[in-house]
Amino acid sequence: MIKTVEWTNEGVRMIDQRVLPTEVTYLTLRSYEEVADAIKTMVVRGAPAIGVSAAFGLALGAKQAVGTDATDLEQDFDYMCQVMSETRPTAVNLFWAIERMRDAFRRARAETSSVETIKQRLVEEAQKIYDEDIKANRALGQFGGELLNDGATVLTHCNAGALATAGDYGTALGVIRGARDAGKRIAVIADETRPFLQGTRLTAWELAQDDIPVTIITDNMAGHVMKQGKVDAVVVGADRIAANGDTANKIGTYMVAVLAREHGIPFYVAAPISTIDLTLASGDEIPIEERNAREVTHIREQRFAPEGVAVQNPAFDVTPNKLVAAIITDKGIARAPYTESLRKMVKG
Amino acid sequence: MIKTVEWTNEGVRMIDQRVLPTEVTYLTLRSYEEVADAIKTMVVRGAPAIGVSAAFGLALGAKQAVGTDATDLEQDFDYMCQVMSETRPTAVNLFWAIERMRDAFRRARAETSSVETIKQRLVEEAQKIYDEDIKANRALGQFGGELLNDGATVLTHCNAGALATAGDYGTALGVIRGARDAGKRIAVIADETRPFLQGTRLTAWELAQDDIPVTIITDNMAGHVMKQGKVDAVVVGADRIAANGDTANKIGTYMVAVLAREHGIPFYVAAPISTIDLTLASGDEIPIEERNAREVTHIREQRFAPEGVAVQNPAFDVTPNKLVAAIITDKGIARAPYTESLRKMVKG
């Protein structure tokens, strides 16, 4: 089982996703600042994994706080939450996890003024978020697996696997694993996913470890393989789903969705309830992170672009709900109209 | 002026497109085998540039042939044509240029049995193909430039610039240069174009040298920037255009065409007459080159994919005629129905 992020006595342990698969390295982060930095620099990425990491980071920060009374701890904790919330803007799981931790703090504070008890509760809450994430992905994998036929080839974009979650199963790859565990033979086509190459580096690595057949293509080949009839379904993860079903996910997802419709291929989004943001009416309101130009001009240390040329590097795009055949969650499968179906999933 | 390929007394001189823009290196190829190898390994690439290079390569091979009578030379020349024709399968300009050289041989042979004269005629024919290519691109640039409005932003895929042709102007970038030379301000968005990164390495470099504003994006960002309203037109080159207007071009072009239609953006193909292949009724008949998996698993010397994973690496795809707003040639602008308009361009 792939362990993406874990709580240990020494700190928060993570697999370094920047260097996979050529190096399999685990880092132990010994402060909440180190965790925040790991999120920013994509040591860990993937919306659910970011949420779980942030929760562990806050638990670690609280545990290490030196204040001796609950008011001091609260002030420190608020500051840590602020730092953590500024790591990345798009994945709502980050803010959701921070809010869960704040709630846990408030509940503990209402019961006790023991700093040690509050700290303990925060560690427990983070561990609970971790456990729930693994369970949620198992559940959505089972629901989603039913949508795939035996023998199907699924195209996926980026990595929405074990590495994008607490570990184990993943979201989009959770659906593939769910189908596999239901006895279906599934093959995967993985878009390489520039600029960070999550498809080539992470998805292919995960699936190869599970003996699920995987073929890598560059992002610009997706249309061609669909036209050749090689793709039966598309399954992707999500970083934030608005109330109407508009879905922010890794840059390029929108193109895949347009192409899937062009070829009559169902396009599925797989995400836990924690990725749904009912406070945003539509995808137009989702903040899209613009990352450093160097990710596009360079690959690792090598420069490929001429000096002085402009670059755009939006890390995400938004796929409108009309292109989404279904949203697979841990509570079941939501279909259009999403404003109703998603509200039911979240509230019910 | 960018000199992509040139005839010199020492051999065929080419800029090495594998290492641009970080290194600007010229290679002098001293045998037809070296030229064939340069085409195969993409020292030179781009359909018109491949055609011109093949012609120069055959002229060089003929010049160096040791046979003392015309029959010997013909036999050697046939063999060289065979070797040259096996370098790459998709760009029809290669076969067109070889056929031009064969014709020149036949015409010379009909007139004379002087080996020296035949050799001289072949060198002249190759030089003529070179000159015509530069003129053709100037002409199509002027025609195509009229399709672009002052202030337009044009998205292009791969490199269909000076570096894809004999030099100077290019095809798709010829259209942009044509508009610029007509006094219009044009900005360009260049898809990076994996796996060979022609957009980042070649298109951005060419345009920066010409002070034409260029912004690099990864291939999977094209849909997003179109959705944001940042693209007014798409102009791409072509490797082979079937009689019905179906167009083979660098992998990913098809996706860009689908996205352009989705966003109501005109999608133009720019290519000289030598790229039109009236012998093929539709794009289904165009052979698509599958290149080495290593181009996808590695970037330069670095491996990014896990070992043992499957890869697809089609170098081209086919865009159906229905997605093409116009085909810009050196004889004018062809519009649907292409079976008629292209035949007129070629025959008339």
PDB file of C-alpha atoms in Angstrom, chain A residues 181-331:
ATOM      1  CA  ASP A 181     -11.435  -5.256  -7.208  1.00  0.00           C
ATOM      2  CA  ALA A 182     -14.880  -6.064  -8.608  1.00  0.00           C
ATOM      3  CA  GLY A 183     -13.144  -8.470 -10.998  1.00  0.00           C
ATOM      4  CA  LYS A 184     -13.057  -6.271 -14.103  1.00  0.00           C
ATOM      5  CA  ARG A 185     -10.048  -5.995 -16.374  1.00  0.00           C
ATOM      6  CA  ILE A 186      -9.255  -2.324 -16.825  1.00  0.00           C
ATOM      7  CA  ALA A 187      -6.433  -0.740 -18.844  1.00  0.00           C
ATOM      8  CA  VAL A 188      -5.365   2.855 -18.369  1.00  0.00           C
ATOM      9  CA  ILE A 189      -4.037   5.531 -20.696  1.00  0.00           C
ATOM     10  CA  ALA A 190      -2.232   8.189 -18.652  1.00  0.00           C
ATOM     11  CA  ASP A 191      -1.692  11.711 -20.008  1.00  0.00           C
ATOM     12  CA  GLU A 192       1.844  12.693 -19.000  1.00  0.00           C
ATOM     13  CA  THR A 193       0.486  15.994 -17.604  1.00  0.00           C
ATOM     14  CA  ARG A 194       2.916  18.808 -18.155  1.00  0.00           C
ATOM     15  CA  PRO A 195       4.510  20.679 -16.598  1.00  0.00           C
ATOM     16  CA  PHE A 196       4.911  18.518 -13.468  1.00  0.00           C
ATOM     17  CA  LEU A 197       4.519  15.161 -15.306  1.00  0.00           C
ATOM     18  CA  GLN A 198       2.231  13.643 -12.687  1.00  0.00           C
ATOM     19  CA  GLY A 199       0.872  11.179 -15.229  1.00  0.00           C
ATOM     20  CA  THR A 200       4.231   9.819 -16.336  1.00  0.00           C
ATOM     21  CA  ARG A 201       5.882   9.968 -12.960  1.00  0.00           C
ATOM     22  CA  LEU A 202       3.109   9.193 -10.479  1.00  0.00           C
ATOM     23  CA  THR A 203       0.102   7.563 -12.165  1.00  0.00           C
ATOM     24  CA  ALA A 204       2.220   5.192 -14.247  1.00  0.00           C
ATOM     25  CA  TRP A 205       4.287   4.289 -11.180  1.00  0.00           C
ATOM     26  CA  GLU A 206       1.251   3.599  -8.991  1.00  0.00           C
ATOM     27  CA  LEU A 207      -0.530   1.521 -11.592  1.00  0.00           C
ATOM     28  CA  ALA A 208       2.575  -0.452 -12.506  1.00  0.00           C
ATOM     29  CA  GLN A 209       2.968  -1.370  -8.825  1.00  0.00           C
ATOM     30  CA  ASP A 210      -0.623  -2.659  -8.879  1.00  0.00           C
ATOM     31  CA  ASP A 211      -0.093  -4.544 -12.159  1.00  0.00           C
ATOM     32  CA  ILE A 212      -2.797  -2.480 -13.854  1.00  0.00           C
ATOM     33  CA  PRO A 213      -1.765  -2.064 -17.520  1.00  0.00           C
ATOM     34  CA  VAL A 214      -0.892   1.540 -18.255  1.00  0.00           C
ATOM     35  CA  THR A 215       0.184   3.346 -21.420  1.00  0.00           C
ATOM     36  CA  ILE A 216       1.724   6.798 -21.236  1.00  0.00           C
ATOM     37  CA  ILE A 217       0.939   9.450 -23.839  1.00  0.00           C
ATOM     38  CA  THR A 218       1.848  13.119 -24.042  1.00  0.00           C
ATOM     39  CA  ASP A 219      -1.082  15.429 -23.291  1.00  0.00           C
ATOM     40  CA  ASN A 220      -1.454  16.369 -26.935  1.00  0.00           C
ATOM     41  CA  MET A 221      -2.112  12.739 -27.961  1.00  0.00           C
ATOM     42  CA  ALA A 222      -5.394  12.396 -26.065  1.00  0.00           C
ATOM     43  CA  GLY A 223      -7.528  13.544 -29.012  1.00  0.00           C
ATOM     44  CA  HIS A 224      -5.755  11.202 -31.402  1.00  0.00           C
ATOM     45  CA  VAL A 225      -6.190   8.094 -29.223  1.00  0.00           C
ATOM     46  CA  MET A 226      -9.861   8.961 -28.670  1.00  0.00           C
ATOM     47  CA  LYS A 227     -10.353   9.341 -32.429  1.00  0.00           C
ATOM     48  CA  GLN A 228      -8.804   5.907 -32.888  1.00  0.00           C
ATOM     49  CA  GLY A 229     -11.499   4.461 -30.608  1.00  0.00           C
ATOM     50  CA  LYS A 230      -9.027   3.449 -27.917  1.00  0.00           C
ATOM     51  CA  VAL A 231     -10.758   5.166 -24.975  1.00  0.00           C
ATOM     52  CA  ASP A 232     -13.993   3.910 -23.370  1.00  0.00           C
ATOM     53  CA  ALA A 233     -14.219   6.359 -20.475  1.00  0.00           C
ATOM     54  CA  VAL A 234     -12.366   9.274 -18.919  1.00  0.00           C
ATOM     55  CA  VAL A 235     -12.001   9.475 -15.140  1.00  0.00           C
ATOM     56  CA  VAL A 236     -10.260  12.405 -13.454  1.00  0.00           C
ATOM     57  CA  GLY A 237      -9.985  13.816  -9.949  1.00  0.00           C
ATOM     58  CA  ALA A 238     -10.922  17.311  -8.820  1.00  0.00           C
ATOM     59  CA  ASP A 239      -9.418  20.141  -6.817  1.00  0.00           C
ATOM     60  CA  ARG A 240     -12.679  21.960  -6.253  1.00  0.00           C
ATOM     61  CA  ILE A 241     -16.230  21.323  -7.434  1.00  0.00           C
ATOM     62  CA  ALA A 242     -18.622  24.286  -7.390  1.00  0.00           C
ATOM     63  CA  ALA A 243     -22.259  23.924  -6.332  1.00  0.00           C
ATOM     64  CA  ASN A 244     -23.340  23.589  -9.974  1.00  0.00           C
ATOM     65  CA  GLY A 245     -20.838  20.821 -10.763  1.00  0.00           C
ATOM     66  CA  ASP A 246     -18.269  22.972 -12.558  1.00  0.00           C
ATOM     67  CA  THR A 247     -14.980  21.292 -11.723  1.00  0.00           C
ATOM     68  CA  ALA A 248     -11.505  22.722 -11.229  1.00  0.00           C
ATOM     69  CA  ASN A 249      -8.822  20.137 -11.830  1.00  0.00           C
ATOM     70  CA  LYS A 250      -5.262  19.985 -13.165  1.00  0.00           C
ATOM     71  CA  ILE A 251      -4.634  22.136 -16.235  1.00  0.00           C
ATOM     72  CA  GLY A 252      -5.623  20.214 -19.345  1.00  0.00           C
ATOM     73  CA  THR A 253      -8.642  18.523 -17.824  1.00  0.00           C
ATOM     74  CA  TYR A 254     -10.968  20.903 -19.641  1.00  0.00           C
ATOM     75  CA  MET A 255      -9.435  19.931 -23.000  1.00  0.00           C
ATOM     76  CA  VAL A 256      -9.855  16.258 -22.223  1.00  0.00           C
ATOM     77  CA  ALA A 257     -13.516  16.896 -21.354  1.00  0.00           C
ATOM     78  CA  VAL A 258     -14.191  18.736 -24.636  1.00  0.00           C
ATOM     79  CA  LEU A 259     -12.504  15.923 -26.563  1.00  0.00           C
ATOM     80  CA  ALA A 260     -14.416  13.239 -24.663  1.00  0.00           C
ATOM     81  CA  ARG A 261     -17.723  14.829 -25.650  1.00  0.00           C
ATOM     82  CA  GLU A 262     -16.529  15.196 -29.262  1.00  0.00           C
ATOM     83  CA  HIS A 263     -15.958  11.424 -29.331  1.00  0.00           C
ATOM     84  CA  GLY A 264     -19.023  10.366 -27.330  1.00  0.00           C
ATOM     85  CA  ILE A 265     -16.923   9.140 -24.408  1.00  0.00           C
ATOM     86  CA  PRO A 266     -18.304   9.591 -20.859  1.00  0.00           C
ATOM     87  CA  PHE A 267     -16.260  11.998 -18.730  1.00  0.00           C
ATOM     88  CA  TYR A 268     -16.380  11.230 -14.997  1.00  0.00           C
ATOM     89  CA  VAL A 269     -15.084  13.247 -12.053  1.00  0.00           C
ATOM     90  CA  ALA A 270     -14.155  11.309  -8.900  1.00  0.00           C
ATOM     91  CA  ALA A 271     -13.777  13.188  -5.615  1.00  0.00           C
ATOM     92  CA  PRO A 272     -14.705  12.907  -1.955  1.00  0.00           C
ATOM     93  CA  ILE A 273     -17.404  15.173  -0.510  1.00  0.00           C
ATOM     94  CA  SER A 274     -14.624  17.349   0.961  1.00  0.00           C
ATOM     95  CA  THR A 275     -13.830  18.556  -2.574  1.00  0.00           C
ATOM     96  CA  ILE A 276     -17.321  19.989  -3.119  1.00  0.00           C
ATOM     97  CA  ASP A 277     -17.583  23.702  -2.334  1.00  0.00           C
ATOM     98  CA  LEU A 278     -21.252  24.654  -2.068  1.00  0.00           C
ATOM     99  CA  THR A 279     -20.288  28.261  -1.252  1.00  0.00           C
ATOM    100  CA  LEU A 280     -19.369  28.860  -4.898  1.00  0.00           C
ATOM    101  CA  ALA A 281     -22.311  28.974  -7.304  1.00  0.00           C
ATOM    102  CA  SER A 282     -20.189  28.229 -10.359  1.00  0.00           C
ATOM    103  CA  GLY A 283     -16.677  27.453 -11.497  1.00  0.00           C
ATOM    104  CA  ASP A 284     -16.119  31.089 -12.491  1.00  0.00           C
ATOM    105  CA  GLU A 285     -15.543  31.832  -8.819  1.00  0.00           C
ATOM    106  CA  ILE A 286     -12.842  29.212  -8.268  1.00  0.00           C
ATOM    107  CA  PRO A 287      -9.424  30.842  -7.816  1.00  0.00           C
ATOM    108  CA  ILE A 288      -6.918  29.424 -10.284  1.00  0.00           C
ATOM    109  CA  GLU A 289      -3.329  29.272  -9.116  1.00  0.00           C
ATOM    110  CA  GLU A 290      -0.693  30.696 -11.473  1.00  0.00           C
ATOM    111  CA  ARG A 291       2.627  29.002 -10.753  1.00  0.00           C
ATOM    112  CA  ASN A 292       6.208  29.932 -11.509  1.00  0.00           C
ATOM    113  CA  ALA A 293       7.188  30.298 -15.193  1.00  0.00           C
ATOM    114  CA  ARG A 294      10.249  28.177 -14.532  1.00  0.00           C
ATOM    115  CA  GLU A 295       8.044  25.050 -14.419  1.00  0.00           C
ATOM    116  CA  VAL A 296       7.347  25.642 -18.129  1.00  0.00           C
ATOM    117  CA  THR A 297      10.675  27.048 -19.328  1.00  0.00           C
ATOM    118  CA  HIS A 298      12.727  24.371 -17.557  1.00  0.00           C
ATOM    119  CA  ILE A 299      12.413  20.659 -16.983  1.00  0.00           C
ATOM    120  CA  ARG A 300      14.235  19.910 -13.748  1.00  0.00           C
ATOM    121  CA  GLU A 301      17.459  21.897 -14.115  1.00  0.00           C
ATOM    122  CA  GLN A 302      17.461  22.162 -17.904  1.00  0.00           C
ATOM    123  CA  ARG A 303      16.240  25.262 -19.687  1.00  0.00           C
ATOM    124  CA  PHE A 304      14.346  24.686 -22.939  1.00  0.00           C
ATOM    125  CA  ALA A 305      12.847  28.102 -23.643  1.00  0.00           C
ATOM    126  CA  PRO A 306      14.826  31.046 -24.960  1.00  0.00           C
ATOM    127  CA  GLU A 307      15.580  33.754 -22.411  1.00  0.00           C
ATOM    128  CA  GLY A 308      13.101  36.544 -21.916  1.00  0.00           C
ATOM    129  CA  VAL A 309      10.046  34.888 -23.441  1.00  0.00           C
ATOM    130  CA  ALA A 310       6.643  35.228 -21.711  1.00  0.00           C
ATOM    131  CA  VAL A 311       5.003  32.206 -20.125  1.00  0.00           C
ATOM    132  CA  GLN A 312       1.603  31.340 -18.753  1.00  0.00           C
ATOM    133  CA  ASN A 313       1.403  28.643 -16.115  1.00  0.00           C
ATOM    134  CA  PRO A 314      -2.107  28.239 -14.743  1.00  0.00           C
ATOM    135  CA  ALA A 315      -2.029  25.092 -12.599  1.00  0.00           C
ATOM    136  CA  PHE A 316      -5.727  24.318 -13.050  1.00  0.00           C
ATOM    137  CA  ASP A 317      -8.646  24.883 -15.359  1.00  0.00           C
ATOM    138  CA  VAL A 318     -12.392  24.620 -14.960  1.00  0.00           C
ATOM    139  CA  THR A 319     -14.522  22.056 -16.771  1.00  0.00           C
ATOM    140  CA  PRO A 320     -18.143  23.227 -17.104  1.00  0.00           C
ATOM    141  CA  ASN A 321     -20.793  20.911 -15.663  1.00  0.00           C
ATOM    142  CA  LYS A 322     -22.349  20.243 -19.086  1.00  0.00           C
ATOM    143  CA  LEU A 323     -19.276  18.186 -20.027  1.00  0.00           C
ATOM    144  CA  VAL A 324     -19.422  16.020 -16.884  1.00  0.00           C
ATOM    145  CA  ALA A 325     -21.353  12.736 -17.239  1.00  0.00           C
ATOM    146  CA  ALA A 326     -21.294  12.058 -13.476  1.00  0.00           C
ATOM    147  CA  ILE A 327     -19.513  13.061 -10.293  1.00  0.00           C
ATOM    148  CA  ILE A 328     -18.479  10.026  -8.294  1.00  0.00           C
ATOM    149  CA  THR A 329     -18.326  10.702  -4.537  1.00  0.00           C
ATOM    150  CA  ASP A 330     -18.046   8.606  -1.412  1.00  0.00           C
ATOM    151  CA  LYS A 331     -21.785   9.139  -0.875  1.00  0.00           C
TER     152      LYS A 331
END
